Short mmCIF file of C-alpha atoms in Angstrom, two decimals:
data_model
loop_
_atom_site.label_atom_id
_atom_site.label_comp_id
_atom_site.label_asym_id
_atom_site.label_seq_id
_atom_site.Cartn_x
_atom_site.Cartn_y
_atom_site.Cartn_z
CA MET A 1 -171.80 -133.82 -130.56
CA TYR A 2 -170.65 -130.45 -129.87
CA PRO A 3 -168.55 -128.62 -126.63
CA LYS A 4 -170.54 -126.52 -124.52
CA LEU A 5 -167.58 -123.97 -124.58
CA VAL A 6 -165.18 -123.09 -126.87
CA ALA A 7 -161.75 -121.34 -125.66
CA LEU A 8 -159.64 -120.20 -127.35
CA ASP A 9 -155.75 -118.94 -126.35
CA THR A 10 -154.73 -115.46 -128.51
CA ASP A 11 -150.89 -114.42 -129.22
CA TRP A 12 -149.79 -117.65 -131.87
CA THR A 13 -153.57 -119.55 -131.36
CA LEU A 14 -156.16 -116.67 -133.10
CA PHE A 15 -153.55 -114.88 -134.07
CA TRP A 16 -149.31 -114.61 -135.17
CA GLY A 17 -147.37 -112.25 -133.30
CA TRP A 18 -147.34 -110.30 -130.23
CA LEU A 19 -149.24 -108.13 -128.87
CA LYS A 20 -146.72 -106.86 -125.83
CA VAL A 21 -146.88 -103.18 -123.81
CA ASN A 22 -143.64 -103.57 -123.83
CA GLU A 23 -143.47 -103.36 -127.47
CA TRP A 24 -146.11 -101.42 -129.34
CA GLY A 25 -146.97 -96.97 -128.88
CA ARG A 26 -143.37 -96.95 -128.26
CA GLY A 27 -142.41 -94.60 -131.59
CA PRO A 28 -143.31 -90.83 -132.48
CA ASN A 29 -146.23 -89.33 -131.02
CA ALA A 30 -147.94 -92.45 -129.25
CA TYR A 31 -151.17 -92.24 -127.52
CA SER A 32 -152.14 -93.15 -124.37
CA PRO A 33 -153.04 -95.67 -123.51
CA LYS A 34 -151.30 -97.80 -125.69
CA GLU A 35 -154.37 -99.61 -127.03
CA ASP A 36 -155.17 -96.79 -128.71
CA ASN A 37 -151.57 -97.57 -130.94
CA ILE A 38 -153.57 -100.26 -132.91
CA GLU A 39 -154.66 -99.75 -135.79
CA LYS A 40 -155.82 -101.81 -138.89
CA ARG A 41 -153.74 -102.87 -141.94
CA ASN A 42 -155.71 -104.79 -143.83
CA TYR A 43 -158.81 -107.42 -143.36
CA TRP A 44 -156.06 -109.86 -141.53
CA GLU A 45 -153.74 -107.51 -139.86
CA ILE A 46 -153.46 -105.21 -137.42
CA GLN A 47 -150.39 -102.67 -136.84
CA ASP A 48 -148.71 -100.29 -134.21
CA ARG A 49 -148.95 -96.68 -135.96
CA THR A 50 -146.02 -95.64 -134.42
CA ASN A 51 -143.87 -98.22 -135.86
CA HIS A 52 -145.87 -100.45 -138.90
CA ASN A 53 -142.89 -103.27 -137.94
CA VAL A 54 -145.21 -103.90 -134.73
CA ALA A 55 -148.23 -105.77 -136.21
CA CYS A 56 -150.39 -109.17 -135.90
CA GLY A 57 -152.16 -110.76 -138.07
CA MET A 58 -155.26 -113.24 -137.65
CA TYR A 59 -154.91 -116.62 -138.96
CA ALA A 60 -156.41 -117.56 -142.16
CA ASP A 61 -159.11 -120.63 -140.96
CA VAL A 62 -159.86 -118.57 -137.94
CA PRO A 63 -163.16 -117.00 -139.18
CA LYS A 64 -164.29 -120.35 -140.26
CA ILE A 65 -163.93 -122.04 -137.28
CA ILE A 66 -165.22 -118.93 -135.34
CA LYS A 67 -168.11 -119.30 -137.60
CA ASP A 68 -168.59 -123.25 -136.64
CA ILE A 69 -168.43 -122.64 -133.26
CA LEU A 70 -171.23 -120.41 -133.21
CA LYS A 71 -173.65 -122.21 -135.63
CA ASN A 72 -173.02 -124.97 -133.08
CA GLY A 73 -174.66 -122.92 -130.45
CA ALA A 74 -171.10 -123.29 -128.05
CA LYS A 75 -170.28 -120.26 -125.87
CA LEU A 76 -166.90 -118.76 -127.26
CA ALA A 77 -164.21 -117.51 -124.29
CA ILE A 78 -160.89 -116.25 -124.90
CA VAL A 79 -158.34 -117.53 -121.82
CA SER A 80 -155.21 -115.73 -122.28
CA ARG A 81 -152.56 -114.72 -119.99
CA ASN A 82 -151.43 -112.27 -121.96
CA THR A 83 -151.08 -109.26 -119.43
CA SER A 84 -153.31 -106.67 -121.53
CA LYS A 85 -155.93 -106.60 -121.30
CA ALA A 86 -157.00 -103.77 -122.92
CA MET A 87 -154.75 -104.52 -125.78
CA CYS A 88 -156.10 -107.65 -126.72
CA ASP A 89 -160.00 -106.58 -126.42
CA ARG A 90 -158.69 -103.76 -128.95
CA ALA A 91 -157.41 -106.34 -131.23
CA LEU A 92 -160.50 -107.78 -131.70
CA TRP A 93 -162.63 -105.27 -132.20
CA HIS A 94 -160.04 -104.68 -135.28
CA TRP A 95 -160.97 -108.30 -136.95
CA THR A 96 -164.15 -108.72 -138.59
CA VAL A 97 -166.02 -112.47 -138.84
CA GLN A 98 -169.22 -113.78 -139.61
CA ASP A 99 -171.27 -114.85 -136.89
CA HIS A 100 -173.55 -118.33 -137.22
CA HIS A 101 -176.53 -115.70 -139.06
CA GLY A 102 -173.33 -115.01 -141.87
CA LYS A 103 -173.44 -111.40 -141.15
CA ASP A 104 -170.21 -109.41 -140.01
CA LYS A 105 -169.62 -108.92 -136.51
CA ARG A 106 -166.79 -107.65 -134.48
CA LEU A 107 -164.82 -110.45 -133.47
CA ILE A 108 -164.51 -109.13 -129.43
CA ASP A 109 -168.37 -109.01 -130.18
CA LEU A 110 -169.30 -112.97 -130.00
CA VAL A 111 -167.15 -113.43 -126.92
CA SER A 112 -168.52 -114.72 -124.46
CA PHE A 113 -166.41 -115.04 -121.90
CA ASP A 114 -163.32 -112.70 -122.33
CA GLU A 115 -160.92 -114.33 -119.34
CA VAL A 116 -157.53 -112.18 -120.33
CA TYR A 117 -154.85 -112.30 -117.30
CA ASP A 118 -151.64 -113.45 -116.17
CA ALA A 119 -152.34 -116.44 -114.18
CA ASP A 120 -152.38 -120.55 -114.30
CA LYS A 121 -154.93 -121.49 -116.89
CA THR A 122 -157.03 -123.53 -114.26
CA THR A 123 -158.06 -120.37 -112.79
CA HIS A 124 -159.60 -119.04 -115.96
CA PHE A 125 -161.52 -122.42 -116.25
CA ARG A 126 -162.34 -122.27 -113.10
CA LYS A 127 -164.12 -119.51 -112.99
CA ILE A 128 -165.70 -120.30 -116.24
CA LYS A 129 -167.21 -123.03 -114.48
CA GLU A 130 -168.00 -120.77 -111.61
CA TRP A 131 -170.35 -118.73 -113.68
CA THR A 132 -171.52 -121.55 -116.69
CA LYS A 133 -172.19 -124.05 -114.25
CA PHE A 134 -171.04 -126.39 -117.00
CA GLU A 135 -168.70 -129.45 -116.68
CA TYR A 136 -164.90 -129.15 -117.05
CA SER A 137 -165.57 -132.11 -119.51
CA ASP A 138 -168.09 -130.20 -122.07
CA MET A 139 -165.12 -127.81 -122.47
CA ILE A 140 -162.59 -127.92 -124.95
CA HIS A 141 -159.37 -125.53 -125.42
CA PHE A 142 -156.77 -124.42 -127.75
CA ASP A 143 -153.38 -123.10 -127.24
CA ASP A 144 -149.57 -122.81 -128.88
CA GLU A 145 -148.27 -122.74 -125.19
CA ALA A 146 -148.53 -127.22 -123.74
CA ILE A 147 -147.47 -126.04 -120.59
CA ASN A 148 -151.45 -125.03 -120.23
CA ASN A 149 -152.30 -128.66 -121.20
CA ASN A 150 -152.51 -128.86 -116.97
CA VAL A 151 -156.18 -127.44 -117.75
CA GLU A 152 -156.62 -131.15 -118.81
CA MET A 153 -154.93 -132.74 -116.09
CA MET A 154 -155.76 -130.94 -113.44
CA LEU A 155 -159.54 -130.23 -114.23
CA GLY A 156 -160.57 -132.19 -117.52
CA VAL A 157 -160.60 -129.70 -119.89
CA THR A 158 -160.12 -131.02 -123.36
CA PHE A 159 -156.77 -129.62 -124.36
CA GLN A 160 -155.77 -129.62 -127.71
CA VAL A 161 -152.12 -127.92 -128.80
CA SER A 162 -150.87 -125.96 -131.94
CA ARG A 163 -147.50 -126.43 -133.32
CA ASP A 164 -144.87 -123.99 -134.52
CA GLN A 165 -146.42 -121.07 -134.72
CA LYS A 166 -148.62 -122.16 -137.73
CA GLY A 167 -151.44 -121.07 -135.17
CA LEU A 168 -155.18 -122.95 -134.60
CA THR A 169 -156.02 -124.34 -138.08
CA TRP A 170 -158.68 -126.24 -139.49
CA GLU A 171 -157.18 -129.27 -139.37
CA ASN A 172 -156.20 -129.22 -135.72
CA TYR A 173 -159.28 -127.39 -135.16
CA GLN A 174 -161.00 -130.78 -135.94
CA GLN A 175 -158.52 -133.05 -134.21
CA GLY A 176 -159.48 -131.46 -131.08
CA LEU A 177 -163.50 -131.88 -131.58
CA GLU A 178 -162.01 -135.30 -131.81
CA ILE A 179 -160.67 -135.56 -128.91
CA TRP A 180 -163.60 -134.05 -127.18
CA ARG A 181 -165.91 -137.10 -128.48
CA GLY A 182 -163.49 -139.15 -127.77
CA ASN A 183 -163.33 -138.93 -124.10
CA LYS A 184 -166.71 -138.44 -124.21
CA ARG A 185 -166.96 -141.68 -125.44
CA ILE A 186 -165.68 -143.47 -123.07
CA HIS A 187 -167.53 -141.78 -120.30
CA SER A 188 -169.31 -144.52 -118.29
CA PRO A 189 -171.45 -142.50 -115.11
CA TRP A 190 -170.02 -142.19 -111.85
CA GLN A 191 -172.64 -144.74 -109.26
CA GLY A 192 -170.28 -144.40 -106.53
CA LEU A 193 -168.34 -147.22 -105.00
CA GLN A 194 -170.69 -149.86 -104.87
CA LEU A 195 -169.30 -152.41 -107.45
CA ASN A 196 -172.81 -154.16 -107.85
CA ARG A 197 -173.65 -150.90 -109.54
CA TYR A 198 -171.83 -151.59 -112.51
CA PRO A 199 -172.87 -154.51 -114.32
CA LYS A 200 -170.52 -154.47 -117.11
CA LEU A 201 -167.34 -154.40 -114.55
CA LYS A 202 -163.92 -155.58 -116.09
CA LEU A 203 -160.79 -155.90 -113.05
CA LEU A 204 -158.06 -153.95 -114.83
CA GLY A 205 -155.30 -154.96 -112.19
CA TYR A 206 -154.15 -152.98 -108.80
CA SER A 207 -152.10 -150.76 -107.90
CA GLY A 208 -150.73 -149.29 -104.55
CA MET A 209 -151.61 -145.73 -103.82
CA ASP A 210 -151.29 -143.09 -101.68
CA GLU A 211 -153.96 -141.91 -98.94
CA GLY A 212 -154.68 -138.40 -101.25
CA THR A 213 -155.28 -140.31 -104.45
CA ILE A 214 -157.58 -143.07 -103.52
CA ARG A 215 -159.78 -140.55 -102.00
CA GLN A 216 -159.96 -138.32 -105.68
CA LEU A 217 -160.79 -141.62 -107.45
CA GLU A 218 -163.35 -143.02 -104.70
CA ALA A 219 -164.71 -139.35 -104.86
CA GLY A 220 -164.84 -140.20 -109.53
CA GLY A 221 -162.21 -138.07 -109.80
CA ARG A 222 -158.53 -137.98 -110.89
CA ARG A 223 -154.93 -138.14 -109.54
CA THR A 224 -153.80 -134.86 -109.67
CA ASP A 225 -151.11 -134.80 -108.16
CA THR A 226 -147.85 -132.83 -109.72
CA LYS A 227 -144.82 -133.46 -107.96
CA GLU A 228 -144.27 -136.70 -108.98
CA ALA A 229 -144.67 -137.45 -112.62
CA ALA A 230 -142.95 -141.09 -113.70
CA ARG A 231 -142.27 -143.22 -117.31
CA TYR A 232 -144.56 -142.07 -119.01
CA GLY A 233 -146.57 -139.65 -117.17
CA TYR A 234 -148.92 -137.81 -115.02
CA ALA A 235 -151.39 -141.46 -114.75
CA MET A 236 -152.50 -144.15 -112.57
CA TYR A 237 -149.86 -147.01 -112.91
CA VAL A 238 -151.58 -150.52 -112.82
CA ALA A 239 -149.67 -154.04 -112.46
CA ASP A 240 -151.99 -157.35 -113.89
CA ASP A 241 -149.91 -159.26 -110.95
CA PRO A 242 -150.96 -158.23 -106.87
CA ARG A 243 -147.03 -158.58 -105.36
CA VAL A 244 -146.02 -156.64 -108.15
CA ALA A 245 -148.55 -153.71 -106.40
CA ILE A 246 -147.51 -154.74 -103.15
CA TYR A 247 -143.73 -154.08 -103.96
CA PHE A 248 -144.70 -150.91 -105.25
CA ASN A 249 -147.15 -149.59 -102.30
CA ASN A 250 -144.36 -150.26 -100.01
CA TRP A 251 -141.58 -148.44 -102.47
CA ILE A 252 -144.10 -145.94 -102.27
CA LYS A 253 -143.47 -145.52 -97.88
CA ASN A 254 -139.53 -145.61 -98.55
CA ALA A 255 -139.40 -143.18 -101.52
CA PHE A 256 -141.77 -140.31 -100.16
CA ALA A 257 -142.15 -138.99 -96.34
CA ALA A 258 -142.24 -141.22 -93.52
CA GLY A 259 -145.35 -142.38 -92.41
CA THR A 260 -146.76 -142.13 -96.13
CA ALA A 261 -149.89 -143.86 -95.98
CA THR A 262 -150.65 -146.24 -98.45
CA THR A 263 -153.21 -149.31 -100.09
CA VAL A 264 -152.95 -151.72 -102.99
CA CYS A 265 -156.45 -150.85 -104.55
CA ALA A 266 -158.31 -153.31 -107.32
CA VAL A 267 -158.61 -151.02 -110.55
CA TYR A 268 -161.81 -151.37 -112.34
CA ALA A 269 -163.28 -150.65 -115.56
CA ARG A 270 -166.81 -149.72 -114.57
CA ASP A 271 -168.14 -150.58 -118.10
CA GLY A 272 -165.74 -153.48 -119.71
CA GLU A 273 -167.88 -152.79 -123.34
CA LEU A 274 -166.49 -149.30 -123.04
CA TRP A 275 -163.01 -150.60 -122.07
CA ASP A 276 -163.08 -153.18 -124.78
CA ARG A 277 -163.23 -150.58 -127.32
CA MET A 278 -161.07 -147.72 -126.72
CA ASN A 279 -157.48 -147.10 -127.24
CA LYS A 280 -154.89 -148.81 -126.04
CA VAL A 281 -151.20 -149.59 -127.34
CA THR A 282 -148.04 -151.43 -125.53
CA LEU A 283 -144.83 -150.50 -125.66
CA VAL A 284 -141.29 -151.33 -124.46
CA ASN A 285 -138.17 -150.25 -122.29
CA ILE A 286 -134.91 -149.54 -124.16
CA VAL A 287 -132.96 -146.77 -124.35
CA ASN A 288 -130.27 -147.11 -127.05
CA GLY A 289 -130.73 -150.67 -127.03
CA ARG A 290 -130.58 -151.12 -123.94
CA GLU A 291 -132.38 -151.15 -120.63
CA VAL A 292 -131.88 -149.05 -118.40
CA ILE A 293 -132.44 -147.64 -114.80
CA ASP A 294 -131.30 -144.50 -112.78
CA SER A 295 -130.61 -145.90 -109.48
CA THR A 296 -131.32 -142.96 -107.21
CA PHE A 297 -135.21 -142.53 -107.60
CA GLN A 298 -135.58 -146.12 -108.67
CA ILE A 299 -137.36 -145.57 -111.87
CA TRP A 300 -136.94 -147.81 -114.96
CA VAL A 301 -135.96 -144.89 -117.77
CA PRO A 302 -138.92 -144.79 -119.87
CA GLY A 303 -140.05 -145.92 -123.34
CA TRP A 304 -137.59 -147.22 -126.00
CA ALA A 305 -138.39 -143.95 -128.30
CA THR A 306 -137.27 -140.76 -126.71
CA ASP A 307 -140.72 -138.79 -128.13
CA ILE A 308 -142.44 -140.80 -125.66
CA MET A 309 -140.34 -140.01 -122.48
CA GLN A 310 -141.44 -137.65 -119.61
CA LYS A 311 -138.84 -134.87 -119.70
CA ARG A 312 -138.06 -133.05 -116.57
CA GLY A 313 -136.15 -129.64 -115.53
CA SER A 314 -139.03 -127.44 -116.26
CA LEU A 315 -142.69 -127.11 -115.87
CA PHE A 316 -141.80 -126.46 -119.69
CA ALA A 317 -139.90 -129.61 -120.65
CA THR A 318 -142.42 -131.56 -118.89
CA ALA A 319 -145.68 -130.17 -120.54
CA TRP A 320 -144.41 -130.56 -124.39
CA SER A 321 -142.92 -133.76 -123.23
CA GLU A 322 -146.79 -134.43 -122.76
CA GLU A 323 -148.02 -133.22 -125.84
CA ASP A 324 -144.48 -135.24 -127.67
CA ARG A 325 -145.66 -138.44 -126.50
CA ASP A 326 -149.29 -138.21 -127.20
CA ARG A 327 -147.74 -137.25 -131.35
CA GLN A 328 -146.39 -140.34 -131.29
CA VAL A 329 -148.56 -142.78 -130.11
CA ALA A 330 -150.49 -140.50 -132.93
CA GLN A 331 -147.95 -142.02 -135.45
CA TRP A 332 -148.45 -145.48 -134.74
CA GLY A 333 -151.71 -145.47 -134.93
CA VAL A 334 -153.45 -144.32 -131.68
CA LYS A 335 -155.30 -141.26 -130.47
CA LYS A 336 -155.98 -139.44 -126.99
CA PRO A 337 -158.11 -140.66 -125.38
CA TYR A 338 -155.52 -143.67 -125.16
CA VAL A 339 -153.83 -145.66 -121.93
CA LEU A 340 -150.56 -147.60 -122.78
CA PHE A 341 -149.14 -151.09 -121.39
CA ALA A 342 -145.33 -151.72 -120.86
CA ARG A 343 -142.80 -154.38 -119.86
CA HIS A 344 -140.71 -153.70 -117.36
CA PRO A 345 -136.94 -154.76 -116.60
CA ASN A 346 -137.15 -156.62 -113.25
CA MET A 347 -136.12 -154.59 -110.33
CA GLY A 348 -133.80 -156.90 -108.51
CA GLY A 349 -133.62 -157.45 -104.88
CA ASN A 350 -136.43 -159.16 -102.90
CA PHE A 351 -138.75 -157.79 -106.02
CA PRO A 352 -141.24 -160.49 -106.10
CA ILE A 353 -140.95 -161.70 -109.63
CA PRO A 354 -137.46 -163.73 -110.47
CA ASN A 355 -134.80 -161.95 -111.76
CA PRO A 356 -134.40 -161.58 -115.33
CA GLN A 357 -138.43 -161.55 -115.92
CA ARG A 358 -139.84 -158.76 -116.74
CA PHE A 359 -142.92 -157.29 -115.20
CA ASN A 360 -145.75 -156.00 -116.72
CA GLU A 361 -147.82 -152.20 -116.14
CA LEU A 362 -150.38 -150.00 -117.16
CA VAL A 363 -150.44 -146.66 -117.46
CA ILE A 364 -154.19 -145.35 -117.24
CA TYR A 365 -154.11 -141.67 -118.24
CA PRO A 366 -156.33 -138.79 -115.93
CA GLN A 367 -159.74 -138.46 -118.34
CA ILE A 368 -160.05 -141.87 -118.33
CA GLN A 369 -159.68 -142.17 -114.37
CA GLU A 370 -162.18 -139.92 -114.59
CA ASN A 371 -164.73 -141.35 -117.02
CA LEU A 372 -164.36 -145.31 -116.90
CA ILE A 373 -162.94 -146.48 -113.87
CA VAL A 374 -163.56 -147.22 -110.15
CA VAL A 375 -161.11 -148.35 -107.50
CA ARG A 376 -161.55 -150.84 -104.08
CA ARG A 377 -159.51 -150.76 -101.58
CA MET A 378 -157.85 -154.80 -100.54
CA SER A 379 -157.54 -156.79 -97.54
CA ASP A 380 -154.13 -158.76 -96.86
CA ASN A 381 -155.92 -161.29 -97.09
CA GLU A 382 -157.70 -160.62 -100.47
CA LEU A 383 -154.34 -159.90 -102.08
CA GLY A 384 -153.27 -163.17 -101.15
CA SER A 385 -155.96 -165.26 -102.65
CA ALA A 386 -155.84 -162.23 -105.83
CA GLY A 387 -155.16 -163.66 -109.04
CA ASN A 388 -153.10 -162.62 -111.97
CA VAL A 389 -154.66 -160.76 -114.84
CA PHE A 390 -152.22 -161.33 -117.23
CA TYR A 391 -152.06 -158.80 -119.67
CA PRO A 392 -150.67 -160.36 -122.73
CA GLY A 393 -153.50 -162.43 -122.80
CA LYS A 394 -155.55 -159.57 -122.96
CA ILE A 395 -154.73 -158.36 -126.80
CA ARG A 396 -157.26 -159.64 -128.85
CA ASP A 397 -159.90 -158.89 -126.26
CA TRP A 398 -159.20 -155.70 -125.20
CA ASN A 399 -157.64 -153.99 -128.50
CA ILE A 400 -154.24 -153.51 -127.83
CA THR A 401 -152.72 -152.30 -130.31
CA ILE A 402 -148.93 -154.22 -130.58
CA PRO A 403 -146.53 -151.79 -132.23
CA GLN A 404 -143.73 -153.42 -134.71
CA ARG A 405 -140.86 -152.72 -132.67
CA THR A 406 -142.72 -154.00 -129.30
CA ARG A 407 -143.42 -157.56 -130.65
CA ASP A 408 -139.35 -157.37 -131.73
CA ASP A 409 -138.76 -156.67 -128.21
CA PHE A 410 -140.78 -159.35 -126.78
CA ALA A 411 -138.71 -161.47 -129.34
CA ALA A 412 -135.67 -160.56 -128.62
CA HIS A 413 -136.49 -161.69 -125.03
CA ARG A 414 -138.01 -164.77 -126.09
CA GLU A 415 -141.29 -163.67 -124.17
CA ASN A 416 -144.91 -164.54 -126.16
CA ILE A 417 -146.28 -161.33 -127.14
CA GLY A 418 -149.37 -163.14 -127.66
#
């Protein structure tokens, strides 16, 4: 199983160094246009003919990776926000790699889609989808900038980041492919909103949501709202207790614009067997050894480990916090695609669960929403008689991973984790 299209970024993904118009071709006797100042130094490196200190070099595993992409019959795309397509194309013209037949070719000649322009990368992939008719779920993108992971959150393109300017390595490439395959393994075909079309349906819990999100999910899609990134990122937050869902359904109305339309929905896995097999991990909410609440926004500060907190302040910080959360969860032995379970402190006031009892929450990310989830709006009468799914009782059946520090937290609160 292999993607139909593999997209690679340029600077610090395909090669080290920067191809910047304002840095190349500034020495004596420079040519115009700028790209004419790029010359080959050796097999791996190119340099500025007017200043040999300005250079770029293809990463060591890139030739092997490109050969593997082509061997698997996938289309190769270059997807970059570099402001000079001409310079990127010239660099790729200088580098040679082997095609799937073992013949030396200029790298640029092996590229099916050459998307190099300064725009949000969702624009690049929308254009590629328009031309190829491929589904986003059949694409993967390798990039060194976490801020471009919005192609996964918004569209469903599998995203794999390379860190610390190490570029695209064979290990990183294989990790990305395994995540892509994981997304495929949890896919259950969308059959519409009639629940009887899903013979293996499994109730997961309840969620109060705004009308826009509900409509996206009712179309078999994903939540794409980037205005709110809660504790554990852009996701659907689901409660096992319907009373909690009702509480937050009303909370949304008060926290956002007046007149916001919301409804509590029952949230189901289309295929309960797939759900039981997929990756899950349980977290707790402790910061510096104590539970903390941000009283301004009425949002509980996330995570006992700062590695999983959703950072705010800039899109850059938020994007890297998403990647850092994935890395921390992977260190606990759970890899993407995954969902999170959390035990949260009591909200106090008119919260429906007696204080100081904590409540349970399930975090479902967009890739899983689109692949596996179906929702149904609930009436007041149905909510009044709805039962508690009770996540701690599902740990064994749902194959939920429990890190030791989570067990320690439950013990400290004299709670039974099962």
